[in-house]
Amino acid sequence: KAGVTQTPRYLIKTRGQQVTLSCSPISGHRSVSWYQQTPGQGLQFLFEYFSETQRNKGNFPGRFSGRQFSNSRSEMNVSTLELGDSALYLCASSSKWWTAGGETQYFGPGTRLLVL
Amino acid sequence: AQKVTQAQTEISVVEKEDVTLDCVYETRDTTYYLFWYKQPPSGELVFLIRRNSFDEQNEISGRYSWNFQKSTSSFNFTITASQVVDSAVYFCALSETTNYGQNFVFGPGTRLSVLP
């Protein structure tokens, strides 16, 4: 079974631009969660999607948005990039809505975004 | 706001030693979840355990064990007979109920180095 894939793996953008990151969950998994990791703020939860609906959300401004498609693939978008958005963005998949059950999460390798 | 404290920033042990990673949390929720994650040098996050606030039973999985004590708001993680492959950063996390569902608050992590 293929694992969680994230594309692209590395990305360089400039301030003010927008970026879209993609996450393909493990086949059959319907929950996708996104996380941001920076040296300063550490690991932070962005949001979780299950069956195309956002179920949970962290404390991020509206510039951070996401969506999930009918095949469970998810995209995360950041508009008007700031230097502080430079981070490793991780996504994870699980078969059940993460807070509704005790299923294991599986993480992708992450997308490293650098904002100049 | 919820808070997760991992007071040990870095720990070094020699292989085969036992090591305990501390996690203390603050929450106003009556129902919540606690988690442990591992991030090896490769960077890919690995989910280890999820525990809900109603289940205070200790958990053992191979060389790993977790001690959840609601009375002291702690959820400590012990590795028995540590191995070099256990070298990683370990994160404790706590769920938080918000107006947008659940948020997940991470501790700053404990870097464990297991020396041969």
PDB file of C-alpha atoms in Angstrom:
ATOM      1  CA  LYS A   1       0.000   0.000   0.000  1.00  0.00           C
ATOM      2  CA  ALA A   2       1.431   3.363  -0.981  1.00  0.00           C
ATOM      3  CA  GLY A   3       2.017   5.791   1.848  1.00  0.00           C
ATOM      4  CA  VAL A   4       0.988   9.418   2.169  1.00  0.00           C
ATOM      5  CA  THR A   5       2.453  11.509  -0.618  1.00  0.00           C
ATOM      6  CA  GLN A   6       2.992  15.226  -0.612  1.00  0.00           C
ATOM      7  CA  THR A   7       3.863  17.422  -3.561  1.00  0.00           C
ATOM      8  CA  PRO A   8       5.947  19.324  -4.140  1.00  0.00           C
ATOM      9  CA  ARG A   9       8.637  18.349  -1.667  1.00  0.00           C
ATOM     10  CA  TYR A  10      10.398  21.696  -1.834  1.00  0.00           C
ATOM     11  CA  LEU A  11       9.172  25.087  -2.863  1.00  0.00           C
ATOM     12  CA  ILE A  12      10.582  28.600  -2.951  1.00  0.00           C
ATOM     13  CA  LYS A  13       8.238  31.570  -3.162  1.00  0.00           C
ATOM     14  CA  THR A  14       8.476  35.291  -2.585  1.00  0.00           C
ATOM     15  CA  ARG A  15       6.499  37.422  -0.183  1.00  0.00           C
ATOM     16  CA  GLY A  16       3.020  38.275  -1.383  1.00  0.00           C
ATOM     17  CA  GLN A  17       2.685  35.242  -3.642  1.00  0.00           C
ATOM     18  CA  GLN A  18       0.320  32.402  -2.970  1.00  0.00           C
ATOM     19  CA  VAL A  19       1.082  28.689  -2.818  1.00  0.00           C
ATOM     20  CA  THR A  20      -0.849  25.435  -3.069  1.00  0.00           C
ATOM     21  CA  LEU A  21       0.392  22.228  -1.513  1.00  0.00           C
ATOM     22  CA  SER A  22      -1.046  18.812  -2.222  1.00  0.00           C
ATOM     23  CA  CYS A  23      -1.488  15.717  -0.103  1.00  0.00           C
ATOM     24  CA  SER A  24      -2.639  12.293  -1.289  1.00  0.00           C
ATOM     25  CA  PRO A  25      -3.697  10.064   1.601  1.00  0.00           C
ATOM     26  CA  ILE A  26      -3.322   6.323   1.854  1.00  0.00           C
ATOM     27  CA  SER A  27      -5.865   4.578  -0.324  1.00  0.00           C
ATOM     28  CA  GLY A  28      -9.119   4.194   1.572  1.00  0.00           C
ATOM     29  CA  HIS A  29      -8.334   6.895   4.110  1.00  0.00           C
ATOM     30  CA  ARG A  30     -10.844   9.703   4.276  1.00  0.00           C
ATOM     31  CA  SER A  31      -9.273  11.982   6.870  1.00  0.00           C
ATOM     32  CA  VAL A  32      -6.448  14.358   6.018  1.00  0.00           C
ATOM     33  CA  SER A  33      -4.868  16.658   8.588  1.00  0.00           C
ATOM     34  CA  TRP A  34      -2.347  19.423   7.979  1.00  0.00           C
ATOM     35  CA  TYR A  35       0.376  20.686  10.295  1.00  0.00           C
ATOM     36  CA  GLN A  36       2.974  23.429  10.164  1.00  0.00           C
ATOM     37  CA  GLN A  37       6.403  23.046  11.745  1.00  0.00           C
ATOM     38  CA  THR A  38       8.770  25.981  12.248  1.00  0.00           C
ATOM     39  CA  PRO A  39      11.830  26.415  14.460  1.00  0.00           C
ATOM     40  CA  GLY A  40      10.162  29.285  16.302  1.00  0.00           C
ATOM     41  CA  GLN A  41       6.587  28.122  16.783  1.00  0.00           C
ATOM     42  CA  GLY A  42       7.181  24.385  16.719  1.00  0.00           C
ATOM     43  CA  LEU A  43       4.461  22.041  15.546  1.00  0.00           C
ATOM     44  CA  GLN A  44       1.033  23.533  14.998  1.00  0.00           C
ATOM     45  CA  PHE A  45      -2.200  22.013  13.766  1.00  0.00           C
ATOM     46  CA  LEU A  46      -3.775  23.703  10.764  1.00  0.00           C
ATOM     47  CA  PHE A  47      -6.947  21.769   9.941  1.00  0.00           C
ATOM     48  CA  GLU A  48      -8.498  18.377   9.336  1.00  0.00           C
ATOM     49  CA  TYR A  49     -10.728  17.368   6.467  1.00  0.00           C
ATOM     50  CA  PHE A  50     -12.965  14.350   6.409  1.00  0.00           C
ATOM     51  CA  SER A  51     -15.263  13.475   3.526  1.00  0.00           C
ATOM     52  CA  GLU A  52     -14.657  16.849   1.872  1.00  0.00           C
ATOM     53  CA  THR A  53     -15.662  18.808   4.985  1.00  0.00           C
ATOM     54  CA  GLN A  54     -13.407  20.707   7.332  1.00  0.00           C
ATOM     55  CA  ARG A  55     -13.941  19.108  10.738  1.00  0.00           C
ATOM     56  CA  ASN A  56     -11.315  20.746  12.911  1.00  0.00           C
ATOM     57  CA  LYS A  57      -9.264  23.893  12.671  1.00  0.00           C
ATOM     58  CA  GLY A  58      -6.264  25.373  14.426  1.00  0.00           C
ATOM     59  CA  ASN A  59      -5.452  29.000  15.224  1.00  0.00           C
ATOM     60  CA  PHE A  60      -4.319  30.227  11.852  1.00  0.00           C
ATOM     61  CA  PRO A  61      -5.428  33.318   9.941  1.00  0.00           C
ATOM     62  CA  GLY A  62      -7.763  33.113   6.988  1.00  0.00           C
ATOM     63  CA  ARG A  63      -4.797  33.242   4.596  1.00  0.00           C
ATOM     64  CA  PHE A  64      -4.480  29.525   5.290  1.00  0.00           C
ATOM     65  CA  SER A  65      -7.204  27.494   3.676  1.00  0.00           C
ATOM     66  CA  GLY A  66      -7.727  23.991   2.486  1.00  0.00           C
ATOM     67  CA  ARG A  67     -10.039  21.697   0.692  1.00  0.00           C
ATOM     68  CA  GLN A  68     -10.572  18.026   0.104  1.00  0.00           C
ATOM     69  CA  PHE A  69     -11.730  16.364  -3.060  1.00  0.00           C
ATOM     70  CA  SER A  70     -14.036  13.411  -3.520  1.00  0.00           C
ATOM     71  CA  ASN A  71     -11.034  11.090  -3.907  1.00  0.00           C
ATOM     72  CA  SER A  72      -9.809  12.314  -0.466  1.00  0.00           C
ATOM     73  CA  ARG A  73      -6.830  14.159  -1.879  1.00  0.00           C
ATOM     74  CA  SER A  74      -6.374  17.447  -0.104  1.00  0.00           C
ATOM     75  CA  GLU A  75      -4.846  20.768  -0.969  1.00  0.00           C
ATOM     76  CA  MET A  76      -3.686  23.511   1.313  1.00  0.00           C
ATOM     77  CA  ASN A  77      -3.438  27.087   0.101  1.00  0.00           C
ATOM     78  CA  VAL A  78      -1.601  30.004   1.624  1.00  0.00           C
ATOM     79  CA  SER A  79      -2.308  33.402   0.133  1.00  0.00           C
ATOM     80  CA  THR A  80      -0.219  36.547   0.486  1.00  0.00           C
ATOM     81  CA  LEU A  81       2.820  34.708   1.748  1.00  0.00           C
ATOM     82  CA  GLU A  82       4.840  36.165   4.601  1.00  0.00           C
ATOM     83  CA  LEU A  83       8.411  35.375   5.609  1.00  0.00           C
ATOM     84  CA  GLY A  84       7.062  33.634   8.702  1.00  0.00           C
ATOM     85  CA  ASP A  85       5.220  31.105   6.554  1.00  0.00           C
ATOM     86  CA  SER A  86       8.528  29.433   5.778  1.00  0.00           C
ATOM     87  CA  ALA A  87       8.062  26.016   7.307  1.00  0.00           C
ATOM     88  CA  LEU A  88       7.752  22.306   6.873  1.00  0.00           C
ATOM     89  CA  TYR A  89       4.135  21.481   6.077  1.00  0.00           C
ATOM     90  CA  LEU A  90       3.107  17.982   7.037  1.00  0.00           C
ATOM     91  CA  CYS A  91      -0.021  16.122   6.212  1.00  0.00           C
ATOM     92  CA  ALA A  92      -1.371  12.978   7.791  1.00  0.00           C
ATOM     93  CA  SER A  93      -4.085  10.568   6.836  1.00  0.00           C
ATOM     94  CA  SER A  94      -6.265   8.214   8.820  1.00  0.00           C
ATOM     95  CA  SER A  95      -9.193   6.030   7.970  1.00  0.00           C
ATOM     96  CA  LYS A  96     -11.571   7.694  10.395  1.00  0.00           C
ATOM     97  CA  TRP A  97     -12.347  11.219  11.409  1.00  0.00           C
ATOM     98  CA  TRP A  98      -9.403  11.800  13.685  1.00  0.00           C
ATOM     99  CA  THR A  99     -11.237  12.887  16.797  1.00  0.00           C
ATOM    100  CA  ALA A 100     -14.076  10.417  16.312  1.00  0.00           C
ATOM    101  CA  GLY A 101     -12.033   7.258  16.653  1.00  0.00           C
ATOM    102  CA  GLY A 102      -8.764   5.771  17.753  1.00  0.00           C
ATOM    103  CA  GLU A 103      -7.253   5.221  14.370  1.00  0.00           C
ATOM    104  CA  THR A 104      -3.581   5.568  13.621  1.00  0.00           C
ATOM    105  CA  GLN A 105      -2.352   8.580  11.713  1.00  0.00           C
ATOM    106  CA  TYR A 106       0.178   8.167   8.938  1.00  0.00           C
ATOM    107  CA  PHE A 107       2.316  11.112   7.958  1.00  0.00           C
ATOM    108  CA  GLY A 108       3.778  12.177   4.670  1.00  0.00           C
ATOM    109  CA  PRO A 109       7.365  13.384   4.194  1.00  0.00           C
ATOM    110  CA  GLY A 110       6.315  17.018   4.200  1.00  0.00           C
ATOM    111  CA  THR A 111       6.695  19.981   1.887  1.00  0.00           C
ATOM    112  CA  ARG A 112       9.417  22.425   2.806  1.00  0.00           C
ATOM    113  CA  LEU A 113       8.383  25.953   1.867  1.00  0.00           C
ATOM    114  CA  LEU A 114      10.842  28.814   1.823  1.00  0.00           C
ATOM    115  CA  VAL A 115       9.479  32.340   1.485  1.00  0.00           C
ATOM    116  CA  LEU A 116      11.987  34.982   0.384  1.00  0.00           C
TER     117      LEU A 116
ATOM    118  CA  ALA B   1      -5.721  28.264  26.561  1.00  0.00           C
ATOM    119  CA  GLN B   2      -4.440  24.731  26.703  1.00  0.00           C
ATOM    120  CA  LYS B   3      -0.776  24.196  27.313  1.00  0.00           C
ATOM    121  CA  VAL B   4       1.657  21.320  26.995  1.00  0.00           C
ATOM    122  CA  THR B   5       4.985  21.369  28.817  1.00  0.00           C
ATOM    123  CA  GLN B   6       7.884  19.109  28.052  1.00  0.00           C
ATOM    124  CA  ALA B   7      10.446  20.327  30.516  1.00  0.00           C
ATOM    125  CA  GLN B   8      13.267  18.150  29.215  1.00  0.00           C
ATOM    126  CA  THR B   9      14.700  19.850  26.169  1.00  0.00           C
ATOM    127  CA  GLU B  10      17.369  17.242  25.507  1.00  0.00           C
ATOM    128  CA  ILE B  11      18.183  13.883  27.042  1.00  0.00           C
ATOM    129  CA  SER B  12      21.160  11.660  26.341  1.00  0.00           C
ATOM    130  CA  VAL B  13      21.293   8.046  27.429  1.00  0.00           C
ATOM    131  CA  VAL B  14      23.478   5.086  26.677  1.00  0.00           C
ATOM    132  CA  GLU B  15      21.940   2.191  24.785  1.00  0.00           C
ATOM    133  CA  LYS B  16      19.942  -0.248  26.936  1.00  0.00           C
ATOM    134  CA  GLU B  17      19.181   2.365  29.563  1.00  0.00           C
ATOM    135  CA  ASP B  18      15.560   3.118  30.374  1.00  0.00           C
ATOM    136  CA  VAL B  19      14.413   6.677  29.794  1.00  0.00           C
ATOM    137  CA  THR B  20      11.260   8.580  30.688  1.00  0.00           C
ATOM    138  CA  LEU B  21      10.039  11.611  28.796  1.00  0.00           C
ATOM    139  CA  ASP B  22       7.810  13.914  30.797  1.00  0.00           C
ATOM    140  CA  CYS B  23       4.665  15.641  29.574  1.00  0.00           C
ATOM    141  CA  VAL B  24       2.525  17.910  31.721  1.00  0.00           C
ATOM    142  CA  TYR B  25      -0.585  19.557  30.363  1.00  0.00           C
ATOM    143  CA  GLU B  26      -3.150  22.190  31.289  1.00  0.00           C
ATOM    144  CA  THR B  27      -6.721  22.028  30.075  1.00  0.00           C
ATOM    145  CA  ARG B  28     -10.189  23.257  30.997  1.00  0.00           C
ATOM    146  CA  ASP B  29     -11.867  20.601  28.864  1.00  0.00           C
ATOM    147  CA  THR B  30     -13.459  17.677  30.659  1.00  0.00           C
ATOM    148  CA  THR B  31     -12.995  15.461  27.641  1.00  0.00           C
ATOM    149  CA  TYR B  32      -9.714  15.620  25.806  1.00  0.00           C
ATOM    150  CA  TYR B  33      -7.126  13.524  24.027  1.00  0.00           C
ATOM    151  CA  LEU B  34      -3.416  13.192  24.603  1.00  0.00           C
ATOM    152  CA  PHE B  35      -0.881  12.076  22.026  1.00  0.00           C
ATOM    153  CA  TRP B  36       2.759  11.211  21.583  1.00  0.00           C
ATOM    154  CA  TYR B  37       4.606  11.550  18.301  1.00  0.00           C
ATOM    155  CA  LYS B  38       8.150  10.719  17.258  1.00  0.00           C
ATOM    156  CA  GLN B  39      10.194  12.644  14.713  1.00  0.00           C
ATOM    157  CA  PRO B  40      13.404  10.827  13.760  1.00  0.00           C
ATOM    158  CA  PRO B  41      16.268  12.630  12.015  1.00  0.00           C
ATOM    159  CA  SER B  42      14.632  11.868   8.665  1.00  0.00           C
ATOM    160  CA  GLY B  43      11.949  14.386   9.608  1.00  0.00           C
ATOM    161  CA  GLU B  44       8.856  12.268   9.006  1.00  0.00           C
ATOM    162  CA  LEU B  45       6.497  12.379  11.962  1.00  0.00           C
ATOM    163  CA  VAL B  46       5.357   9.077  13.444  1.00  0.00           C
ATOM    164  CA  PHE B  47       2.208   8.723  15.517  1.00  0.00           C
ATOM    165  CA  LEU B  48       2.816   6.656  18.654  1.00  0.00           C
ATOM    166  CA  ILE B  49      -0.270   6.762  20.846  1.00  0.00           C
ATOM    167  CA  ARG B  50      -3.560   8.478  21.490  1.00  0.00           C
ATOM    168  CA  ARG B  51      -5.279   8.379  24.867  1.00  0.00           C
ATOM    169  CA  ASN B  52      -8.618   9.876  25.836  1.00  0.00           C
ATOM    170  CA  SER B  53      -9.190  11.528  29.180  1.00  0.00           C
ATOM    171  CA  PHE B  54     -11.557   8.800  30.385  1.00  0.00           C
ATOM    172  CA  ASP B  55      -9.010   6.060  29.976  1.00  0.00           C
ATOM    173  CA  GLU B  56      -6.379   6.233  32.685  1.00  0.00           C
ATOM    174  CA  GLN B  57      -5.071   2.745  32.081  1.00  0.00           C
ATOM    175  CA  ASN B  58      -1.389   2.588  31.411  1.00  0.00           C
ATOM    176  CA  GLU B  59      -0.425   1.381  27.968  1.00  0.00           C
ATOM    177  CA  ILE B  60       2.457  -0.847  27.002  1.00  0.00           C
ATOM    178  CA  SER B  61       3.574  -1.517  23.464  1.00  0.00           C
ATOM    179  CA  GLY B  62       6.778  -3.475  23.232  1.00  0.00           C
ATOM    180  CA  ARG B  63       9.537  -1.368  24.760  1.00  0.00           C
ATOM    181  CA  TYR B  64       7.252   1.660  24.988  1.00  0.00           C
ATOM    182  CA  SER B  65       4.937   2.421  27.875  1.00  0.00           C
ATOM    183  CA  TRP B  66       2.800   5.376  28.812  1.00  0.00           C
ATOM    184  CA  ASN B  67       1.677   6.517  32.235  1.00  0.00           C
ATOM    185  CA  PHE B  68      -1.392   8.765  32.273  1.00  0.00           C
ATOM    186  CA  GLN B  69      -2.164  10.426  35.598  1.00  0.00           C
ATOM    187  CA  LYS B  70      -5.096  12.815  35.544  1.00  0.00           C
ATOM    188  CA  SER B  71      -4.465  13.864  39.140  1.00  0.00           C
ATOM    189  CA  THR B  72      -1.125  15.379  38.189  1.00  0.00           C
ATOM    190  CA  SER B  73      -2.063  16.236  34.565  1.00  0.00           C
ATOM    191  CA  SER B  74       0.799  14.180  33.266  1.00  0.00           C
ATOM    192  CA  PHE B  75       1.200  11.743  30.414  1.00  0.00           C
ATOM    193  CA  ASN B  76       4.723  10.377  30.610  1.00  0.00           C
ATOM    194  CA  PHE B  77       6.406   8.118  28.101  1.00  0.00           C
ATOM    195  CA  THR B  78       9.006   5.495  29.002  1.00  0.00           C
ATOM    196  CA  ILE B  79      11.304   3.646  26.652  1.00  0.00           C
ATOM    197  CA  THR B  80      12.738   0.489  28.155  1.00  0.00           C
ATOM    198  CA  ALA B  81      16.130  -0.773  27.041  1.00  0.00           C
ATOM    199  CA  SER B  82      16.635   2.126  24.662  1.00  0.00           C
ATOM    200  CA  GLN B  83      18.199   1.596  21.258  1.00  0.00           C
ATOM    201  CA  VAL B  84      20.045   3.911  18.905  1.00  0.00           C
ATOM    202  CA  VAL B  85      17.006   3.880  16.592  1.00  0.00           C
ATOM    203  CA  ASP B  86      15.026   5.566  19.367  1.00  0.00           C
ATOM    204  CA  SER B  87      17.053   8.746  18.822  1.00  0.00           C
ATOM    205  CA  ALA B  88      14.496  11.340  17.765  1.00  0.00           C
ATOM    206  CA  VAL B  89      12.514  14.321  18.912  1.00  0.00           C
ATOM    207  CA  TYR B  90       9.400  13.289  20.806  1.00  0.00           C
ATOM    208  CA  PHE B  91       6.332  15.498  20.963  1.00  0.00           C
ATOM    209  CA  CYS B  92       3.435  15.339  23.366  1.00  0.00           C
ATOM    210  CA  ALA B  93       0.150  16.905  22.238  1.00  0.00           C
ATOM    211  CA  LEU B  94      -3.259  17.745  23.675  1.00  0.00           C
ATOM    212  CA  SER B  95      -6.618  18.298  22.033  1.00  0.00           C
ATOM    213  CA  GLU B  96      -8.476  21.523  22.703  1.00  0.00           C
ATOM    214  CA  THR B  97     -12.163  22.186  22.051  1.00  0.00           C
ATOM    215  CA  THR B  98     -12.721  25.393  20.109  1.00  0.00           C
ATOM    216  CA  ASN B  99     -15.484  27.062  18.136  1.00  0.00           C
ATOM    217  CA  TYR B 100     -14.068  25.300  15.089  1.00  0.00           C
ATOM    218  CA  GLY B 101     -14.073  21.778  16.488  1.00  0.00           C
ATOM    219  CA  GLN B 102     -10.789  20.532  17.880  1.00  0.00           C
ATOM    220  CA  ASN B 103      -7.386  22.121  17.884  1.00  0.00           C
ATOM    221  CA  PHE B 104      -4.262  20.196  18.812  1.00  0.00           C
ATOM    222  CA  VAL B 105      -1.623  21.841  20.951  1.00  0.00           C
ATOM    223  CA  PHE B 106       1.895  20.449  20.810  1.00  0.00           C
ATOM    224  CA  GLY B 107       4.635  20.619  23.367  1.00  0.00           C
ATOM    225  CA  PRO B 108       8.055  21.915  22.332  1.00  0.00           C
ATOM    226  CA  GLY B 109       9.483  18.416  22.088  1.00  0.00           C
ATOM    227  CA  THR B 110      12.233  16.484  23.829  1.00  0.00           C
ATOM    228  CA  ARG B 111      15.291  15.527  21.829  1.00  0.00           C
ATOM    229  CA  LEU B 112      16.451  12.063  22.820  1.00  0.00           C
ATOM    230  CA  SER B 113      19.901  10.872  21.879  1.00  0.00           C
ATOM    231  CA  VAL B 114      20.710   7.238  22.479  1.00  0.00           C
ATOM    232  CA  LEU B 115      24.424   6.623  22.348  1.00  0.00           C
ATOM    233  CA  PRO B 116      25.891   3.235  21.421  1.00  0.00           C
TER     234      PRO B 116
END
